[in-house]
mmCIF file of C-alpha atoms and ligand atoms in Angstrom:
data_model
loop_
_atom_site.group_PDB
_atom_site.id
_atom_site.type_symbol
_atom_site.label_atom_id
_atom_site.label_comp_id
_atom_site.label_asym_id
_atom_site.label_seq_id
_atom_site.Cartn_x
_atom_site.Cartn_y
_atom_site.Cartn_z
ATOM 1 C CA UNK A 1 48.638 103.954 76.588
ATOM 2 C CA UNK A 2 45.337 106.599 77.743
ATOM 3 C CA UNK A 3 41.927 106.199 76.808
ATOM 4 C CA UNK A 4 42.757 108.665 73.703
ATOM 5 C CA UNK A 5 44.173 105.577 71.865
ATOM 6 C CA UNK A 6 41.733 103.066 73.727
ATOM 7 C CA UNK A 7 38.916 104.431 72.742
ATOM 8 C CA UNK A 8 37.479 104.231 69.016
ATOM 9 C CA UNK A 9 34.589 106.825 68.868
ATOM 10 C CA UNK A 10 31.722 105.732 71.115
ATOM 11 C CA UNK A 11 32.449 103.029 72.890
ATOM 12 C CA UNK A 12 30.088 100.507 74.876
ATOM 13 C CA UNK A 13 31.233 98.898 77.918
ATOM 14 C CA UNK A 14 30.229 95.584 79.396
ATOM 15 C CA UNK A 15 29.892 95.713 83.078
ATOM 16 C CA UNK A 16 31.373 93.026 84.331
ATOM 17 C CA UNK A 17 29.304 92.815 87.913
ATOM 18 C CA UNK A 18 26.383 91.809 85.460
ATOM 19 C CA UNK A 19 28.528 89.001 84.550
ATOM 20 C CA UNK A 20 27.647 84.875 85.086
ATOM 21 C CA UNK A 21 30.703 84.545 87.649
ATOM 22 C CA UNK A 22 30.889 81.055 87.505
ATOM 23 C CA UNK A 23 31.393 81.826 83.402
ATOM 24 C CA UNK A 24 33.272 85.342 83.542
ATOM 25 C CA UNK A 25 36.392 83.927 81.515
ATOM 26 C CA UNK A 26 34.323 82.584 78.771
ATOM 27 C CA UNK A 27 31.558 85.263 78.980
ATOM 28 C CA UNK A 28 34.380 87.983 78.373
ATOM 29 C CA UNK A 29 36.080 85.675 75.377
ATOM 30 C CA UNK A 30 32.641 85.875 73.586
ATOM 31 C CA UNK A 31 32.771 89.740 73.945
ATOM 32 C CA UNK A 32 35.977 90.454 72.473
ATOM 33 C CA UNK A 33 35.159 88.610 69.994
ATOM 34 C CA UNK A 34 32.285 90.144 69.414
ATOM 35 C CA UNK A 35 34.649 93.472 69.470
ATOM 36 C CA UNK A 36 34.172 95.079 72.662
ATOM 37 C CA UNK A 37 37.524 96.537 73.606
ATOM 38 C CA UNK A 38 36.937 98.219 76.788
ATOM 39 C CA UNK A 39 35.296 96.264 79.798
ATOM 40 C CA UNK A 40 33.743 97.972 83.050
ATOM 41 C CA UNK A 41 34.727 96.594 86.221
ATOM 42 C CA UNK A 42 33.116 97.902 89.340
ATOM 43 C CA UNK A 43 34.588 97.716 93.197
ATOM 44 C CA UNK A 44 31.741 98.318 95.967
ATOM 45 C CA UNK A 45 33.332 98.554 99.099
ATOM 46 C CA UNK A 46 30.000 97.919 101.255
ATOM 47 C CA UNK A 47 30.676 101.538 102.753
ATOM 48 C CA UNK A 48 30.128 104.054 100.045
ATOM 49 C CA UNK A 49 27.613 101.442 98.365
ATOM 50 C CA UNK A 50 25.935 99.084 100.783
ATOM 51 C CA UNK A 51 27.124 96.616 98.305
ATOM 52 C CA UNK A 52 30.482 94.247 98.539
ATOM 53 C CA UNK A 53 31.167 93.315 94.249
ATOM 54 C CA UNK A 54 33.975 92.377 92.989
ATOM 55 C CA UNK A 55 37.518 93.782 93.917
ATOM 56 C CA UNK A 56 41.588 93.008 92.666
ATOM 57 C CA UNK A 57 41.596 89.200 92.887
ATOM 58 C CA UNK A 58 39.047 88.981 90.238
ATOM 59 C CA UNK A 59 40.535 91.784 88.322
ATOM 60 C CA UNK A 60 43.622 89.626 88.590
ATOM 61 C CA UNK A 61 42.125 86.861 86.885
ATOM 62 C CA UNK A 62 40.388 88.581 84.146
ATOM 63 C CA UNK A 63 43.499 91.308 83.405
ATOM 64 C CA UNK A 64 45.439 88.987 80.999
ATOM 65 C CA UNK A 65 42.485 87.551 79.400
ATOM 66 C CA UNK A 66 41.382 90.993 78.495
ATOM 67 C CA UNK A 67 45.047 92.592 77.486
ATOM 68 C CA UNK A 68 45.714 89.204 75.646
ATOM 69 C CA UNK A 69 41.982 89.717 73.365
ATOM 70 C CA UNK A 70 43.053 93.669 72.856
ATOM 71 C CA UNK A 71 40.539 95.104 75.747
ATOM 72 C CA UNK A 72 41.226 97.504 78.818
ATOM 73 C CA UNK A 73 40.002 97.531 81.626
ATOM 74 C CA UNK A 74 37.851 100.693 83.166
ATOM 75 C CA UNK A 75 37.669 100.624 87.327
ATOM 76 C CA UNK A 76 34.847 102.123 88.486
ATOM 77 C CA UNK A 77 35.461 102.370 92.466
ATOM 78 C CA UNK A 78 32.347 102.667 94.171
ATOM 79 C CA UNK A 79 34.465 102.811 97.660
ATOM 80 C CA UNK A 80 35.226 105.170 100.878
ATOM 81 C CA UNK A 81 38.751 106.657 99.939
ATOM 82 C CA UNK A 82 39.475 105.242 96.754
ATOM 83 C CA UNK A 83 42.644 106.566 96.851
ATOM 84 C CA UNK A 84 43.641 104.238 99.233
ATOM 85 C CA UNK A 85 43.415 101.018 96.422
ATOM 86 C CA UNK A 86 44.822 102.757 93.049
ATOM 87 C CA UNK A 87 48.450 100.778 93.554
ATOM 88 C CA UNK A 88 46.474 97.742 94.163
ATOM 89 C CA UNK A 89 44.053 98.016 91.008
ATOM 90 C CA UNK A 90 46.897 99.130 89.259
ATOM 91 C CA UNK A 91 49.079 96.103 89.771
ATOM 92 C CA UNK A 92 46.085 93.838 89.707
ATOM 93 C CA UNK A 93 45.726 94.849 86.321
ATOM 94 C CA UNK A 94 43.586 97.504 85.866
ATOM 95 C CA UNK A 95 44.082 100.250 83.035
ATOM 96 C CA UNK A 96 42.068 103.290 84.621
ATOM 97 C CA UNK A 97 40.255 104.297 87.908
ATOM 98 C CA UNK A 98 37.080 106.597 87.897
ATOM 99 C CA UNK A 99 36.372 107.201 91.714
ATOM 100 C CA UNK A 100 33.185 109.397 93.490
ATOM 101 C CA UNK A 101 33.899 112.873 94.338
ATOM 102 C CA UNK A 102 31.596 112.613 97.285
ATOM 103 C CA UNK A 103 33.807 109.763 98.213
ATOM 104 C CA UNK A 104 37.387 111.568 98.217
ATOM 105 C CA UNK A 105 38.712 114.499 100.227
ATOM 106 C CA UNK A 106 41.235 115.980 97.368
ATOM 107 C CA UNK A 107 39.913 114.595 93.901
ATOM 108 C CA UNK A 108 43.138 116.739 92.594
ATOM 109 C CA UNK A 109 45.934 115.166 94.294
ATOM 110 C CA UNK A 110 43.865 111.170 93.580
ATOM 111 C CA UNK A 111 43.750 112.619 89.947
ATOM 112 C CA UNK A 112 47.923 112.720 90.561
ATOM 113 C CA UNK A 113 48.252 109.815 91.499
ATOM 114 C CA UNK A 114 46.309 108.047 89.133
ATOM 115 C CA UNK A 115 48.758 109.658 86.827
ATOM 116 C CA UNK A 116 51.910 108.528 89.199
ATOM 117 C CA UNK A 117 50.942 105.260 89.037
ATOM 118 C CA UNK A 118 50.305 105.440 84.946
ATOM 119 C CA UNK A 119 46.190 105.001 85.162
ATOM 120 C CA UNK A 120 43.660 106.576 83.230
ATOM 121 C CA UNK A 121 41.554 108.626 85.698
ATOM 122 C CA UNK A 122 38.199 109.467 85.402
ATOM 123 C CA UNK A 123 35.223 111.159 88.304
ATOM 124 C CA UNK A 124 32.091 109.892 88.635
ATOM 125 C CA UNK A 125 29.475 111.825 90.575
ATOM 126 C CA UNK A 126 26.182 110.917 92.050
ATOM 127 C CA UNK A 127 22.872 112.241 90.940
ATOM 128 C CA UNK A 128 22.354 114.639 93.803
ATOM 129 C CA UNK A 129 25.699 115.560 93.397
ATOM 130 C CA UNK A 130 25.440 119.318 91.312
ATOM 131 C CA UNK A 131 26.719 118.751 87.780
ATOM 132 C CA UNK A 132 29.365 121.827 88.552
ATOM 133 C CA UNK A 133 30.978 120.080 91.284
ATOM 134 C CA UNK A 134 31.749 117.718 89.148
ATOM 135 C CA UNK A 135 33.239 119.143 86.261
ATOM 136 C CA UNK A 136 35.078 121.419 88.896
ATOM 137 C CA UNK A 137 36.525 118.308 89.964
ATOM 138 C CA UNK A 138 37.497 116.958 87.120
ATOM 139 C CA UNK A 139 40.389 119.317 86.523
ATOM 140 C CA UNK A 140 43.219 116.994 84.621
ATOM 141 C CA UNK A 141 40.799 113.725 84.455
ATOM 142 C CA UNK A 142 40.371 111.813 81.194
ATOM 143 C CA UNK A 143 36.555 111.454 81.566
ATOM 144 C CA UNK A 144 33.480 112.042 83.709
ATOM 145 C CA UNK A 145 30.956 109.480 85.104
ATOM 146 C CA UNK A 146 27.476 110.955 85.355
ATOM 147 C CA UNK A 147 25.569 108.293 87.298
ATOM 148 C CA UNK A 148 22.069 107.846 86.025
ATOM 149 C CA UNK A 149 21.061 105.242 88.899
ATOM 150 C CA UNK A 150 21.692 105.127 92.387
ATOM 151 C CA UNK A 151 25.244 103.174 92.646
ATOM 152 C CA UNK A 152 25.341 100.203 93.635
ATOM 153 C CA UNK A 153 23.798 97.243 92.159
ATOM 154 C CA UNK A 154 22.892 96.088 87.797
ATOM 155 C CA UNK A 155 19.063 96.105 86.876
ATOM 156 C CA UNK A 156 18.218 99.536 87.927
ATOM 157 C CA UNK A 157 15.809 101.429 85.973
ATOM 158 C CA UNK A 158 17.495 104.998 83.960
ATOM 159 C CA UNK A 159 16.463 108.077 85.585
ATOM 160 C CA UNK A 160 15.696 110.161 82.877
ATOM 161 C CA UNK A 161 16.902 113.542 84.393
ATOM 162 C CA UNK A 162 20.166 111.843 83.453
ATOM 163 C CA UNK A 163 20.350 113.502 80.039
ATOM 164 C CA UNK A 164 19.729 116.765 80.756
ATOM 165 C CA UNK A 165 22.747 116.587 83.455
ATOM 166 C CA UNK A 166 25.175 115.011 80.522
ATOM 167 C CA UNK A 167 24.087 118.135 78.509
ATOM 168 C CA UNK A 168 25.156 120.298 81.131
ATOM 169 C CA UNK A 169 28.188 118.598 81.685
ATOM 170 C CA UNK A 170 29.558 118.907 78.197
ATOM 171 C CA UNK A 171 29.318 122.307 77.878
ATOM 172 C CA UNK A 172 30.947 122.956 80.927
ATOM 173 C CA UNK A 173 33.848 120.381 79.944
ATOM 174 C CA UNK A 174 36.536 120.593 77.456
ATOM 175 C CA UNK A 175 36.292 118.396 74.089
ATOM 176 C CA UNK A 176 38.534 116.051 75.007
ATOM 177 C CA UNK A 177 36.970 115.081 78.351
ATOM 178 C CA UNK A 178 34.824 111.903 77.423
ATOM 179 C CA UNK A 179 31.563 111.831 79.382
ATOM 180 C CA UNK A 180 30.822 108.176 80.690
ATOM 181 C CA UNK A 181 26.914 107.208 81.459
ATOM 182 C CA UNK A 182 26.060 104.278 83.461
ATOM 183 C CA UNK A 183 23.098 102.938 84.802
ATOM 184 C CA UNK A 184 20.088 101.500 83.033
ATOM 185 C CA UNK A 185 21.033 101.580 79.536
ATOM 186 C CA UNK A 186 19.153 99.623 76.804
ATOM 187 C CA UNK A 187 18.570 99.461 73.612
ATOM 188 C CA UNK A 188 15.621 102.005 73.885
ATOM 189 C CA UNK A 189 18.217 104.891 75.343
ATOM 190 C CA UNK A 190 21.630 104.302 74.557
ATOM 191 C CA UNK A 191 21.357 106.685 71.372
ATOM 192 C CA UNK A 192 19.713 109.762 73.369
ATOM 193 C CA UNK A 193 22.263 108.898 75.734
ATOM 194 C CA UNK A 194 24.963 109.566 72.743
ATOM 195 C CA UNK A 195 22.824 112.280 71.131
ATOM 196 C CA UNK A 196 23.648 114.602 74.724
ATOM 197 C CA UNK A 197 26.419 113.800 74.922
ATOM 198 C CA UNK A 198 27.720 111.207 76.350
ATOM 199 C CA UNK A 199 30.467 109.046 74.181
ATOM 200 C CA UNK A 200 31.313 106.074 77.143
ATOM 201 C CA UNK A 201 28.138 103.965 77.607
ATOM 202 C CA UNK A 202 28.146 101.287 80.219
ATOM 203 C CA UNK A 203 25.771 98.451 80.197
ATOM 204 C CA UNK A 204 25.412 95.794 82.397
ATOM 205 C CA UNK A 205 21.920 93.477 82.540
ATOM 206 C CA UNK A 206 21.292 94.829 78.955
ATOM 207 C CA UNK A 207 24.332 92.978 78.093
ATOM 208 C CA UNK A 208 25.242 89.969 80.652
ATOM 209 C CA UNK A 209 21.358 89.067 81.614
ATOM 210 C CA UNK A 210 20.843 88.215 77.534
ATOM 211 C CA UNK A 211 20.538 85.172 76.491
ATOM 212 C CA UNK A 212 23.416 85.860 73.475
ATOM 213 C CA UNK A 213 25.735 88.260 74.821
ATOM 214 C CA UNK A 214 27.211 88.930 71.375
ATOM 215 C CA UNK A 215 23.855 89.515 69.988
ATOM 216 C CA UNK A 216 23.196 91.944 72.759
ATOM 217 C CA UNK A 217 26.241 93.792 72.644
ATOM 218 C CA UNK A 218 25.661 94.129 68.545
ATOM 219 C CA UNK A 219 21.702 95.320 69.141
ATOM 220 C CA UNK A 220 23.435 98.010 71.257
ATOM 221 C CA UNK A 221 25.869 99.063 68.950
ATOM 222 C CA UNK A 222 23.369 99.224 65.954
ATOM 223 C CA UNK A 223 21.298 101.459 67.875
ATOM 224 C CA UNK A 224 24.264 104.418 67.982
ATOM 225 C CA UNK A 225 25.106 103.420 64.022
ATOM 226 C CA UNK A 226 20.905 103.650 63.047
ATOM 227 C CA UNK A 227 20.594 106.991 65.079
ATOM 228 C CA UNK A 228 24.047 108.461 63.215
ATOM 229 C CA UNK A 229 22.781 107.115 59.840
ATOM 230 C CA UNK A 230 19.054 108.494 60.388
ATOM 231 C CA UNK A 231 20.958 111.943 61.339
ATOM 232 C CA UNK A 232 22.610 111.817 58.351
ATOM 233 C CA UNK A 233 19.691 111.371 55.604
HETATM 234 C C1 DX5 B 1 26.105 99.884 89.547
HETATM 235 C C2 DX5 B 1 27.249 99.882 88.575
HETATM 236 C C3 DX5 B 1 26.922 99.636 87.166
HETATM 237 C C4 DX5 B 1 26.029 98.446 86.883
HETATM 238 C C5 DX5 B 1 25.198 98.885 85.712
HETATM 239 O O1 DX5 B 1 26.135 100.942 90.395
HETATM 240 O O2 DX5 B 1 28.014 101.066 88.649
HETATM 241 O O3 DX5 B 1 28.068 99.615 86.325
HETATM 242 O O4 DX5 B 1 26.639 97.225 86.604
HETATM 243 O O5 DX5 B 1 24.234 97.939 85.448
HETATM 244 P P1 DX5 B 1 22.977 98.207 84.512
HETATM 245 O O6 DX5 B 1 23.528 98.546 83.155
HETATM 246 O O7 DX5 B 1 22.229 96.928 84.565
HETATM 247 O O8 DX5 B 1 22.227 99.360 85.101
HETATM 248 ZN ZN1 ZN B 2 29.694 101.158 87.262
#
């Protein structure tokens, strides 16, 4: 399977370090139901990122609960060398990696292995990192990460200058190189987000820190169908 078939349209992806960890198992139940298919799952190595998150065990634990409801499960390694943990991620579960280019030596040959090892791959890049660099390293990848906060922790604000980098970005990447966002994404942004671009849209605290995570993963969603219907009258 590749994210061609995983992915219907625009997807929105819960990120899981937003989560209620003493509820993750039922948490994620409520948001297949509630039709999420693809779930973001991020590893901070406390190197790359000051912060330590979540790593394999816990992927472990939430892999067949996620394959059994239908969902994936999208790595984003925030970590030193992330080439160094793809065979772990990959039998702890995981469906794809995204790692940092600032955080890899040779993003072509990690980009092989991902394959190697049967994982979608994807590149995420800082934003001081130039939008170019990225897309030059993104030769053979599935998708792109534009960061639009700092990496590292949930509850960070957008930085606006985010969408005018995902512009960029597309038109320096083929079609069929999804563009992921992540960081600070709400109801009040998700469609501009989509509107430049960008057709993977992470969201943690706008998800997990509501009170009804189905309702918040829905008032998401109808933003992107409102702006596409408003585009079409
Ligand atoms: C932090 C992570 C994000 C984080 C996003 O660096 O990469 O995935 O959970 O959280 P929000 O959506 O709250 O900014
Ligand atoms: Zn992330």
């Amino acid at each position: 399977m590749s994210w061609h078939e995983w992915k219907r349209g625009v997807e929105i992806e819960p990120s899981i370090y937003a989560a209620d960890f003493a509820n993750l198992g039922s948490q994620i139940r409520v948001l297949l139901e509630a039709g999420v298919r693809i779930f973001h799952f991020d590893v901070g190595d406390g190197h790359f990122v000051e912060q330590i998150t979540i790593g394999p065990i816990v992927l472990e634990s939430i892999a067949p609960i996620i394959h059994d409801g239908g969902g994936i499960l999208d790595c984003h390694l925030m970590v030193s060398e992330p080439e160094r943990h793809f065979e772990q991620i990959n039998a702890a579960g995981g469906d794809s990696v995204t790692f940092h280019v600032e955080a890899c030596a040779d993003p072509a040959a990690a980009i092989r292995l991902a394959r190697e090892l049967d994982l979608g791959v994807g590149v995420a890049f800082n934003p001081e990192t130039p939008v170019e660099a990225a897309a030059a390293a993104a030769e053979g990848a599935d998708l792109v990460l534009c960061m639009s906060i700092h990496p590292g922790r949930s509850g960070q604000s957008f930085m606006p200058e985010a969408c005018a980098r995902i512009a960029e970005l597309r038109t320096l990447l083929p079609d069929y190189v999804s563009i992921q966002v992540d960081g600070g994404i709400w109801a009040a942004n998700i469609a501009e987000v989509n509107n430049v671009g960008a057709d993977l849209l992470v969201a943690g605290s706008s998800i997990f820190w509501q009170g009804d995570l189905a309702v918040a993963y829905r008032t998401l969603s109808g933003m992107l169908l409102r702006a596409t219907t408003t585009d079409r009258l």
